[in-house]
XYZ file of C-alpha atoms in Angstrom:
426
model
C 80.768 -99.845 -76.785
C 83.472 -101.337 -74.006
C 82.376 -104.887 -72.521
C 81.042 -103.397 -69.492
C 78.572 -104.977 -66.800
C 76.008 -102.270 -68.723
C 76.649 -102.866 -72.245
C 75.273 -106.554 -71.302
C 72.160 -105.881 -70.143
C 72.071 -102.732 -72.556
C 69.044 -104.610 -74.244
C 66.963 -104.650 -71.007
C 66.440 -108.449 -71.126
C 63.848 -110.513 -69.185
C 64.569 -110.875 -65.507
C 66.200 -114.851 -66.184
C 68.429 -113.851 -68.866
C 69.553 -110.811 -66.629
C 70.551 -113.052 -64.250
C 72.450 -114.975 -65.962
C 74.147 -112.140 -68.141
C 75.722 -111.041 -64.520
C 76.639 -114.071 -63.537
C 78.402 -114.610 -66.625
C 79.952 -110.957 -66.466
C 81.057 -111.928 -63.447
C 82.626 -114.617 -64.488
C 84.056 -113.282 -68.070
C 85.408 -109.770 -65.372
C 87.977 -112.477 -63.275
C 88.936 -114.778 -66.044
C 92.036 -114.466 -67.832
C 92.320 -115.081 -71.227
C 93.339 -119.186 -72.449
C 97.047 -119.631 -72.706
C 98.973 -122.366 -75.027
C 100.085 -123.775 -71.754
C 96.604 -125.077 -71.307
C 96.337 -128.642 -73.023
C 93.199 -127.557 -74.782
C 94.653 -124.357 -76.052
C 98.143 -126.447 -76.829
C 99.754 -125.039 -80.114
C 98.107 -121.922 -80.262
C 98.543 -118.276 -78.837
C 95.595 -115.933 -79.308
C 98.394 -112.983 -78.230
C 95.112 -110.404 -77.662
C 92.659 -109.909 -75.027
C 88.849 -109.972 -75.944
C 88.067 -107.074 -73.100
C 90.097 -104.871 -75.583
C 87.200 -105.334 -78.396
C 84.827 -103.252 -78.626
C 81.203 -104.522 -78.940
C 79.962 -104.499 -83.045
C 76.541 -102.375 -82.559
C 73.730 -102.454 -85.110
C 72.771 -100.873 -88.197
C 75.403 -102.246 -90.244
C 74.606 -103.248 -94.389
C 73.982 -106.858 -95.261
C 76.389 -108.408 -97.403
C 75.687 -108.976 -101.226
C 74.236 -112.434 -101.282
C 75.934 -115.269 -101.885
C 74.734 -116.505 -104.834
C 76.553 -119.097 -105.290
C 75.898 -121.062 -101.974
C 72.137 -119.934 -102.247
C 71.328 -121.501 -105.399
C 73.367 -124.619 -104.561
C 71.280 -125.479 -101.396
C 68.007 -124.597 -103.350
C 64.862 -123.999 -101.778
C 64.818 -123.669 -97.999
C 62.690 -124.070 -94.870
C 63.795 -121.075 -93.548
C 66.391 -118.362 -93.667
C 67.879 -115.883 -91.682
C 70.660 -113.436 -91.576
C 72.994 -112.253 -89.312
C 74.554 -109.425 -88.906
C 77.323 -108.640 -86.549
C 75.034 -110.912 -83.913
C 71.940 -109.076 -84.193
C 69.183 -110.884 -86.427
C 68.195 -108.681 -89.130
C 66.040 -110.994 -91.646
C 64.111 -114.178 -90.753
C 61.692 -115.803 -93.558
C 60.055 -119.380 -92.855
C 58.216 -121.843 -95.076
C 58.110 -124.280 -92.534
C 54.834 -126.101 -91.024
C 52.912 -124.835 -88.248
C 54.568 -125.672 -85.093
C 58.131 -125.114 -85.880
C 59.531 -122.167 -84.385
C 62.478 -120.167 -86.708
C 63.400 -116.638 -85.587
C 65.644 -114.410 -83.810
C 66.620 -115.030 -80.075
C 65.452 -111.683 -79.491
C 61.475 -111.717 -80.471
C 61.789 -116.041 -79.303
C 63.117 -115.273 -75.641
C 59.512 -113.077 -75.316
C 57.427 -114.946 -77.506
C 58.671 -118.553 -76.789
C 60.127 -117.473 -73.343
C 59.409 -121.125 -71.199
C 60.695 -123.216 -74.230
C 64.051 -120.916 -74.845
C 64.756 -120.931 -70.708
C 64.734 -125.028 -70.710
C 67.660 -125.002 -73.581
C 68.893 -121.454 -74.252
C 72.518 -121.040 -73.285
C 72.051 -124.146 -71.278
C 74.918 -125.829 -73.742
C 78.191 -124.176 -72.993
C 79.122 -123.546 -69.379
C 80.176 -119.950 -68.473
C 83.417 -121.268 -66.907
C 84.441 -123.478 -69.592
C 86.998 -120.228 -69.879
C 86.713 -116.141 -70.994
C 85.676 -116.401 -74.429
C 82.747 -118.315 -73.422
C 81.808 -116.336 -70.554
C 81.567 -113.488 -72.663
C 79.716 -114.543 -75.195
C 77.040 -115.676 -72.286
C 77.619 -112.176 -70.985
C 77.305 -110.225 -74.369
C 75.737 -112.324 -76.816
C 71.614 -110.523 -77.125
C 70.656 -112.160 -80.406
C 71.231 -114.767 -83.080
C 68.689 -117.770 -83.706
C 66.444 -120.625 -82.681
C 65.088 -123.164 -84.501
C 62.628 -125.830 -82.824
C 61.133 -128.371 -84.399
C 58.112 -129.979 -82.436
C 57.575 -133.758 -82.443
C 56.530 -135.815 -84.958
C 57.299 -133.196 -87.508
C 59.797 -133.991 -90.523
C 61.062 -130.839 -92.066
C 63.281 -132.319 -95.478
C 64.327 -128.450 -97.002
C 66.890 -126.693 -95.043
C 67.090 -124.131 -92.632
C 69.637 -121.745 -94.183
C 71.489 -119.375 -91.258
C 74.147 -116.724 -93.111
C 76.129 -115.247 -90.131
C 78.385 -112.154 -91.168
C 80.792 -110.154 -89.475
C 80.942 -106.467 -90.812
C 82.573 -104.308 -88.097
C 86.505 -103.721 -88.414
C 88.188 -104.522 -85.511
C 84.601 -105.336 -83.552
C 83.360 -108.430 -81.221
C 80.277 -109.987 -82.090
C 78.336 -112.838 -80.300
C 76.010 -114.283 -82.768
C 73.952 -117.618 -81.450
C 72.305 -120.695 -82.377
C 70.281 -122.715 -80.380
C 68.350 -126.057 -82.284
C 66.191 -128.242 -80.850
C 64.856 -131.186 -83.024
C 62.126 -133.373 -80.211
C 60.966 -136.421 -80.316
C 61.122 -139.024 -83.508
C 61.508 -135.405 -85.462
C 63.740 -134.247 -88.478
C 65.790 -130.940 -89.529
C 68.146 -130.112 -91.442
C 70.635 -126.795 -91.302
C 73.412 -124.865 -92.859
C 75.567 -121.768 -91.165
C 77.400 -119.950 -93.775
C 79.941 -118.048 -91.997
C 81.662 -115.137 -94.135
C 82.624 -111.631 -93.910
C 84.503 -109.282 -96.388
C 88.469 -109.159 -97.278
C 89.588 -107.028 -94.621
C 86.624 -106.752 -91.848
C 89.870 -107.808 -89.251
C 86.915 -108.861 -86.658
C 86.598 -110.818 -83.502
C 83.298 -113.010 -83.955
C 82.815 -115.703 -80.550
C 79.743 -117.835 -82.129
C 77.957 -120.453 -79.935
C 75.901 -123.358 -81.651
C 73.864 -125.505 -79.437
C 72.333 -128.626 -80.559
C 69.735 -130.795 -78.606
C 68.315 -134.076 -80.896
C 66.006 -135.562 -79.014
C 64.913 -139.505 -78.707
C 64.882 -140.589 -82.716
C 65.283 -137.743 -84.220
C 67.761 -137.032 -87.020
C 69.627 -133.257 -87.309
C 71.842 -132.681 -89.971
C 74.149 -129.554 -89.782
C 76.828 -128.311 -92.592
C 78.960 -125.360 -91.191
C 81.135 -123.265 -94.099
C 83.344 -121.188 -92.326
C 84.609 -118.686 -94.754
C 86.081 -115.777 -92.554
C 88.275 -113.022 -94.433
C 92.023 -113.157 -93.926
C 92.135 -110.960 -91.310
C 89.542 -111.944 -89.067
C 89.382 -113.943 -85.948
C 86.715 -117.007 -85.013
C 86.423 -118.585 -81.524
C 83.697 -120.994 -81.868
C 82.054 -123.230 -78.960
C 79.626 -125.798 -79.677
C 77.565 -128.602 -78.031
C 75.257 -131.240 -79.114
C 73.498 -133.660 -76.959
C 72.048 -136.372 -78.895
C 69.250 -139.091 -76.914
C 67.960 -142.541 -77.667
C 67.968 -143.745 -81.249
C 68.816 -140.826 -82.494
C 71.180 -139.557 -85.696
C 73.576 -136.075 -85.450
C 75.567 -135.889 -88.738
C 77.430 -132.196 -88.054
C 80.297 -131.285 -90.691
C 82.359 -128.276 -90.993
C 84.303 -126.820 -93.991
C 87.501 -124.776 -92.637
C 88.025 -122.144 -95.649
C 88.555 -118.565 -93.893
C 89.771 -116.414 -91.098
C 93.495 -115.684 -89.855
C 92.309 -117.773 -86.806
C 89.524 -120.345 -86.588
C 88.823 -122.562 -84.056
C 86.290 -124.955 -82.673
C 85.424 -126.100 -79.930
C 83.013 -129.102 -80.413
C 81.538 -131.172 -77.248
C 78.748 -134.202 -78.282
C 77.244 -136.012 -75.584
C 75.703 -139.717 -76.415
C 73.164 -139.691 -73.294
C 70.390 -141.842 -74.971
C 70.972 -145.766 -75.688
C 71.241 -145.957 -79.232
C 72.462 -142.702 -80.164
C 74.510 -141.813 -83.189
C 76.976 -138.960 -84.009
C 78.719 -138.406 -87.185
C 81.546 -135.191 -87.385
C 82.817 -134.382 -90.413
C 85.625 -131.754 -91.448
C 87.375 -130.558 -94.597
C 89.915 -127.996 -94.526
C 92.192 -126.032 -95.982
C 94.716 -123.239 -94.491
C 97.020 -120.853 -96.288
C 99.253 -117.938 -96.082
C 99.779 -117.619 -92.286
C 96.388 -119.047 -91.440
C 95.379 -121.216 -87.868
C 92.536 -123.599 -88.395
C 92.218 -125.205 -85.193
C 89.634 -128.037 -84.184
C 89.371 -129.561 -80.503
C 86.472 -132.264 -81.108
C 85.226 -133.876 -77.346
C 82.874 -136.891 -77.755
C 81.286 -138.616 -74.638
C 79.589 -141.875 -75.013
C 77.547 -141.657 -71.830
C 74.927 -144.526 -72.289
C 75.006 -148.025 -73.890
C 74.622 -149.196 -77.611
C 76.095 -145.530 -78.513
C 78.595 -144.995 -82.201
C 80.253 -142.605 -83.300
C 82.811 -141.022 -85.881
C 85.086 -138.258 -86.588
C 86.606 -138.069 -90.199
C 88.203 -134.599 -90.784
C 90.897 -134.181 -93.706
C 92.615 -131.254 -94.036
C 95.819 -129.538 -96.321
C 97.922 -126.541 -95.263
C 100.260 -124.774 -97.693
C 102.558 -121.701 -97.394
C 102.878 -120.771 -93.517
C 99.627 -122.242 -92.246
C 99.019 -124.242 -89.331
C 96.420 -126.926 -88.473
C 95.295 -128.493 -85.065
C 93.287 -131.240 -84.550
C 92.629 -132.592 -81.072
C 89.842 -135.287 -80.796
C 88.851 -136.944 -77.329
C 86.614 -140.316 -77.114
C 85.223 -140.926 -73.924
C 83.478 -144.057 -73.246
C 81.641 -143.948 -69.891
C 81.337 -147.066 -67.502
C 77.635 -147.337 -68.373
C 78.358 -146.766 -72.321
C 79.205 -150.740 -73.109
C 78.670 -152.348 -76.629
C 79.862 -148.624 -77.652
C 81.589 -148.327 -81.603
C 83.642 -144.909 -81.993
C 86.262 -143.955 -83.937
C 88.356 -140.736 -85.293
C 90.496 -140.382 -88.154
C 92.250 -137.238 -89.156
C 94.303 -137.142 -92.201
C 96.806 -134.082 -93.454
C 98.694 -132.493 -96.396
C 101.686 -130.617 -96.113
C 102.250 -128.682 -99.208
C 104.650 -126.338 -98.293
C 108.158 -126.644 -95.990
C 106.298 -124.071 -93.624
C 103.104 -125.186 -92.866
C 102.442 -127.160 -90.351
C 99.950 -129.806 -88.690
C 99.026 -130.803 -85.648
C 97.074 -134.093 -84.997
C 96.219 -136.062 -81.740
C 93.995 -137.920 -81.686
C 92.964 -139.846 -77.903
C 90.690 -142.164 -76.368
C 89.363 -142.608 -72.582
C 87.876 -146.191 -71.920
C 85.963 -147.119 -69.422
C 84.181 -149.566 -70.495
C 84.972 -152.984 -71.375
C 82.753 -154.263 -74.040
C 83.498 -151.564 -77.306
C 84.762 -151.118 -79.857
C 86.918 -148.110 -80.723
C 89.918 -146.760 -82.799
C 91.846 -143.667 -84.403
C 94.022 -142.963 -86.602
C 96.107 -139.955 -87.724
C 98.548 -139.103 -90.462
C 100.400 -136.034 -92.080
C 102.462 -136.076 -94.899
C 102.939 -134.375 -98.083
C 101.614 -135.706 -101.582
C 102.292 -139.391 -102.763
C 104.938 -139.298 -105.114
C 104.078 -142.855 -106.352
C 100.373 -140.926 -106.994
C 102.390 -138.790 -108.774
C 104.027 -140.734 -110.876
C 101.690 -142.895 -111.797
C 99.346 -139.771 -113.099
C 102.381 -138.202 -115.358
C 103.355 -141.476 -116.844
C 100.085 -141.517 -118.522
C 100.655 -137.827 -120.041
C 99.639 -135.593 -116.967
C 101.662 -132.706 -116.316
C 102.429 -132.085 -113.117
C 100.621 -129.467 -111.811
C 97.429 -131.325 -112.854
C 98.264 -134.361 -111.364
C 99.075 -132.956 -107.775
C 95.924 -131.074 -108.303
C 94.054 -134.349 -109.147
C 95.619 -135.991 -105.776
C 94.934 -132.918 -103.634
C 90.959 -132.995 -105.134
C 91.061 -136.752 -104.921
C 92.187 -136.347 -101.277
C 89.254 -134.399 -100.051
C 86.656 -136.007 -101.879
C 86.304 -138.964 -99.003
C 85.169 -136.276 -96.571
C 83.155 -133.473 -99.144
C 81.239 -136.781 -100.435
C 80.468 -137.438 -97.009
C 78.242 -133.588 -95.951
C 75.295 -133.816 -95.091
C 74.423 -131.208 -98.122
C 75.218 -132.422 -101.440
C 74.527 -129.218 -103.053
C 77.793 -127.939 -101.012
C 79.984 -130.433 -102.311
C 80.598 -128.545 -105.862
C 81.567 -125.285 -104.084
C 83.664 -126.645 -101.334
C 85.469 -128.307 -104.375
C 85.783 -124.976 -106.398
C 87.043 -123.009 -103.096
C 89.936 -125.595 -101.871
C 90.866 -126.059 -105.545
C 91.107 -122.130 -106.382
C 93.379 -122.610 -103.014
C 95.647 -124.849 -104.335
C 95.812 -123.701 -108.337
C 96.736 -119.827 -107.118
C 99.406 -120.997 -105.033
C 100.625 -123.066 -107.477
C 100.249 -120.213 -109.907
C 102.397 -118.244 -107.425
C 105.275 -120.625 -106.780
C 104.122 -120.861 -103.494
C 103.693 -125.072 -103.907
């Protein structure tokens, strides 16, 4: 199915989310797709046009499970699946009140809640990719958590692309109120050779004290392409800890925007990843410190080997109103092979005067004084760069919000480094 005006209402949504679907059609139809020349899209060339997709349509099979992530995040609140952005599977142990379950059945059953926060996030000019995915996106899923309600077991999400050569639009819209608490993982994945398009959407809203954690794996075959856009507000006194792990996909990007609008508030982005072959991971991390008493901090470490590249772009804005503010960034990089590459720039926007802010950015192969040290004390090599590279990412992986994904995340970036090594490719 083309992206057509049609094909986005092909669901026969309720009159306010028909509305908006043509306004956003409207605006996907006359935008052209982002170009490198844009400062946001520096570095990298998408080289395709998403109106050449055509849209991934349901009845697709579910994945085998992933066992292996499963039974390291234990029992759950909640999961759900899915597939090619339609919701197939949603199962909740969670207390009364708390609303888990597809955008389809929550925009009906849940319809004045979902129109104060649903798609309300991204804007549908931000550029094409996002207008389409307000245009085409008809399913995915909400979580809200109602206040005074503390929800401790996580909310598991496991979003797959199936379709070769097919767009999907899966979303995710949480909403933790009041002095509330949830916690979330989105295990992105699809099989070796799926070569799809997937333009996700996560929306985040943490209301005054409350506390979301969110752990992201992004684990995207080879030949597949993600365009992520994401936005968190966070208000007074309250605690976002988001991390992502940057594993899969030919191209991944995200597109992360956190607003501080409550005094207080707290935001904590975390990031490991690790690119290979001819792989673009590429991260463009906006946070705005919009009220007073407001900290934040981005710590993202990454490695590329082979031909990969790597992007990081963080922005820090501190607002006039946003004094006594404490915010930094740091992005650190590997370079294990003469052709990959990474980008890092890290900036700041102050307009305050009473803060307290910083960055800091570095790439650079292994230490060979690391090195050395390890094989003077009867290490071979190869195990001690593999020790360094490990040692490297534990600072972030220690740091996810989800323990239980720190011993995969270590077994996936290691198998990384120990096949190319294997190869001759390091």
């Amino acid at each position: 199915m083309s992206l057509t005006e049609s094909s986005a209402l092909r669901d026969a949504p309720p009159s306010w989310i028909e509305e908006r679907r043509r306004a956003a059609f409207a605006a996907f139809d006359g935008a052209a797709m982002p170009s490198e020349t844009e400062e946001v899209w520096r570095y990298v060339d998408l080289g395709f046009d998403v109106s050449d997709y055509q849209l991934a349509e349901g009845g697709a099979e579910a994945l085998p499970a992933d066992a292996v992530l499963g039974n390291e995040i234990g029992h759950a609140a909640g999961t759900a699946t899915v597939i090619d952005g339609a919701t197939t599977d949603v199962r909740s142990d969670a207390p009364d009140g708390v609303v888990f379950e597809s955008v389809a059945k929550a925009v009906v059953s849940h319809e004045t809640m979902l129109q104060e926060v649903y798609g309300k996030g991204i804007p549908v000019d931000l550029d094409k990719l996002a207008a389409a995915h307000h245009a085409f996106s008809t399913d995915g899923v909400v979580l809200y958590v109602p206040p005074a309600t503390a929800v401790t077991q996580p909310f598991v999400i496991d979003v797959q692309a199936t379709r070769p050569g097919a767009v999907s639009f899966p979303h995710v819209t949480v909403v933790v109120e009041e002095s509330s608490q949830a916690s979330v993982v989105v295990n992105n994945r699809s099989a070796d050779g799926t070569g799809a398009l997937v333009v996700p959407q996560i929306e985040l809203y943490v209301r005054d004290n409350a506390r979301l954690d969110m752990s992201v794996v992004q684990n995207w075959d080879y030949s597949s392409t993600a365009l992520a856009h994401g936005r968190a507000v966070v208000g007074r006194d309250a605690t976002l800890r988001l991390a992502e792990a940057g594993l899969g996909g030919e191209l991944s990007r995200f597109h992360l925007m956190v607003d501080l609008v409550g005094r207080g508030a707290h935001a904590e982005i975390l990031g490991a990843y690790f690119g290979e072959q001819e792989q673009t991971l590429d991260y463009r991390y906006f946070m705005n410190h919009a009220a007073p008493n407001t900290t934040s901090e981005m710590f993202l470490k990454g490695a590329v080997e082979d031909e990969a590249l790597s992007v990081f772009t963080g922005m820090i804005r501190i607002e006039e109103e946003a004094q006594r503010t404490n915010a930094h960034q740091t992005n650190r990089n590997l370079i294990l092979s003469d052709g990959a590459r990474a980008q890092s720039v890290p900036n700041l926007e102050i307009l305050a005067n009473d803060v307290r802010c910083g960055h800091g950015s570095t790439v650079g192969p292994l230490e060979d004084e690391q090195r050395y040290y390890l094989m003077s004390r009867g290490i071979d090599r190869p195990r001690a760069d593999r020790l360094q590279v490990r040692g490297f990412f534990e600072e972030a992986i220690g740091r996810f919000p989800h323990p239980g994904l720190a011993g995969p995340l270590r077994e996936w970036i290691n198998a990384k480094y120990v096949n190319a090594q294997e190869e001759g490719r390091v």
